[in-house]
PDB file of C-alpha atoms in Angstrom:
ATOM      1  CA  MET A 657       5.910 -15.274  -7.815  1.00 75.00           C
ATOM      2  CA  LEU A 658       3.468 -17.403  -6.563  1.00 84.00           C
ATOM      3  CA  VAL A 659       0.630 -14.401  -6.377  1.00 84.00           C
ATOM      4  CA  LEU A 660       1.247 -13.685  -9.835  1.00 85.00           C
ATOM      5  CA  ASN A 661       0.867 -17.287 -11.045  1.00 85.00           C
ATOM      6  CA  GLU A 662      -2.361 -17.511  -9.189  1.00 86.00           C
ATOM      7  CA  ILE A 663      -3.716 -14.431 -10.511  1.00 84.00           C
ATOM      8  CA  GLU A 664      -2.582 -15.341 -14.140  1.00 85.00           C
ATOM      9  CA  GLY A 665      -4.209 -18.920 -13.514  1.00 87.00           C
ATOM     10  CA  ASN A 666      -7.643 -16.807 -13.468  1.00 86.00           C
ATOM     11  CA  GLY A 667      -7.244 -15.900 -17.037  1.00 89.00           C
ATOM     12  CA  LEU A 668      -5.369 -12.556 -16.864  1.00 88.00           C
ATOM     13  CA  PRO A 669      -2.577 -11.517 -19.018  1.00 92.00           C
ATOM     14  CA  ARG A 670       0.644 -11.208 -17.252  1.00 91.00           C
ATOM     15  CA  SER A 671       0.682  -7.494 -17.721  1.00 92.00           C
ATOM     16  CA  GLU A 672      -2.447  -7.143 -15.894  1.00 92.00           C
ATOM     17  CA  ALA A 673      -1.624  -9.212 -13.031  1.00 90.00           C
ATOM     18  CA  LEU A 674       1.591  -7.067 -12.776  1.00 92.00           C
ATOM     19  CA  GLN A 675      -0.472  -3.888 -12.909  1.00 93.00           C
ATOM     20  CA  LEU A 676      -3.071  -5.435 -10.386  1.00 90.00           C
ATOM     21  CA  LEU A 677      -0.298  -6.157  -7.855  1.00 91.00           C
ATOM     22  CA  MET A 678       1.322  -2.650  -8.276  1.00 95.00           C
ATOM     23  CA  VAL A 679      -1.934  -1.043  -7.571  1.00 96.00           C
ATOM     24  CA  ALA A 680      -2.363  -3.166  -4.402  1.00 94.00           C
ATOM     25  CA  GLU A 681       1.150  -2.277  -3.236  1.00 96.00           C
ATOM     26  CA  LEU A 682       0.571   1.461  -3.872  1.00 98.00           C
ATOM     27  CA  SER A 683      -2.609   1.629  -2.114  1.00 98.00           C
ATOM     28  CA  ARG A 684      -0.877  -0.380   1.010  1.00 97.00           C
ATOM     29  CA  LEU A 685       2.080   2.337   0.900  1.00 98.00           C
ATOM     30  CA  ASN A 686      -0.247   5.294   0.523  1.00 98.00           C
ATOM     31  CA  ASP A 687      -2.385   3.599   3.552  1.00 98.00           C
ATOM     32  CA  SER A 688       1.087   3.427   5.649  1.00 98.00           C
ATOM     33  CA  MET A 689       2.176   6.917   4.719  1.00 97.00           C
ATOM     34  CA  ASP A 690      -1.233   8.176   6.108  1.00 97.00           C
ATOM     35  CA  TYR A 691      -0.635   6.486   9.159  1.00 97.00           C
ATOM     36  CA  LEU A 692       2.747   7.886   9.695  1.00 97.00           C
ATOM     37  CA  LYS A 693       1.469  11.428   9.060  1.00 96.00           C
ATOM     38  CA  ARG A 694      -1.301  11.007  11.620  1.00 96.00           C
ATOM     39  CA  ALA A 695       1.488   9.653  13.983  1.00 96.00           C
ATOM     40  CA  VAL A 696       3.695  12.465  13.403  1.00 96.00           C
ATOM     41  CA  GLY A 697       0.933  14.929  13.624  1.00 94.00           C
ATOM     42  CA  ASN A 698       0.150  13.416  17.147  1.00 93.00           C
ATOM     43  CA  ILE A 699       3.632  13.348  18.149  1.00 94.00           C
ATOM     44  CA  ASP A 700       3.848  17.136  17.193  1.00 91.00           C
ATOM     45  CA  ASN A 701       0.671  17.865  18.848  1.00 90.00           C
ATOM     46  CA  ALA A 702       1.870  15.958  22.072  1.00 92.00           C
ATOM     47  CA  LEU A 703       5.232  18.267  22.305  1.00 92.00           C
ATOM     48  CA  THR A 704       3.471  21.471  21.595  1.00 91.00           C
ATOM     49  CA  ASP A 705       0.891  21.142  24.280  1.00 84.00           C
ATOM     50  CA  ARG A 706       3.665  21.056  26.964  1.00 73.00           C
TER      51      ARG A 706
END
């Protein structure tokens, strides 16, 4: 809520502030998924190279 209040304090309407937060969270989730895919690929490669 604190971040939302801060964004709204800069003049954005609540709906736009929520959209901005959603986009940021989706971006973080996408980065995490990419990291996990690489990690799984590395594990798979390590196991198949034996």
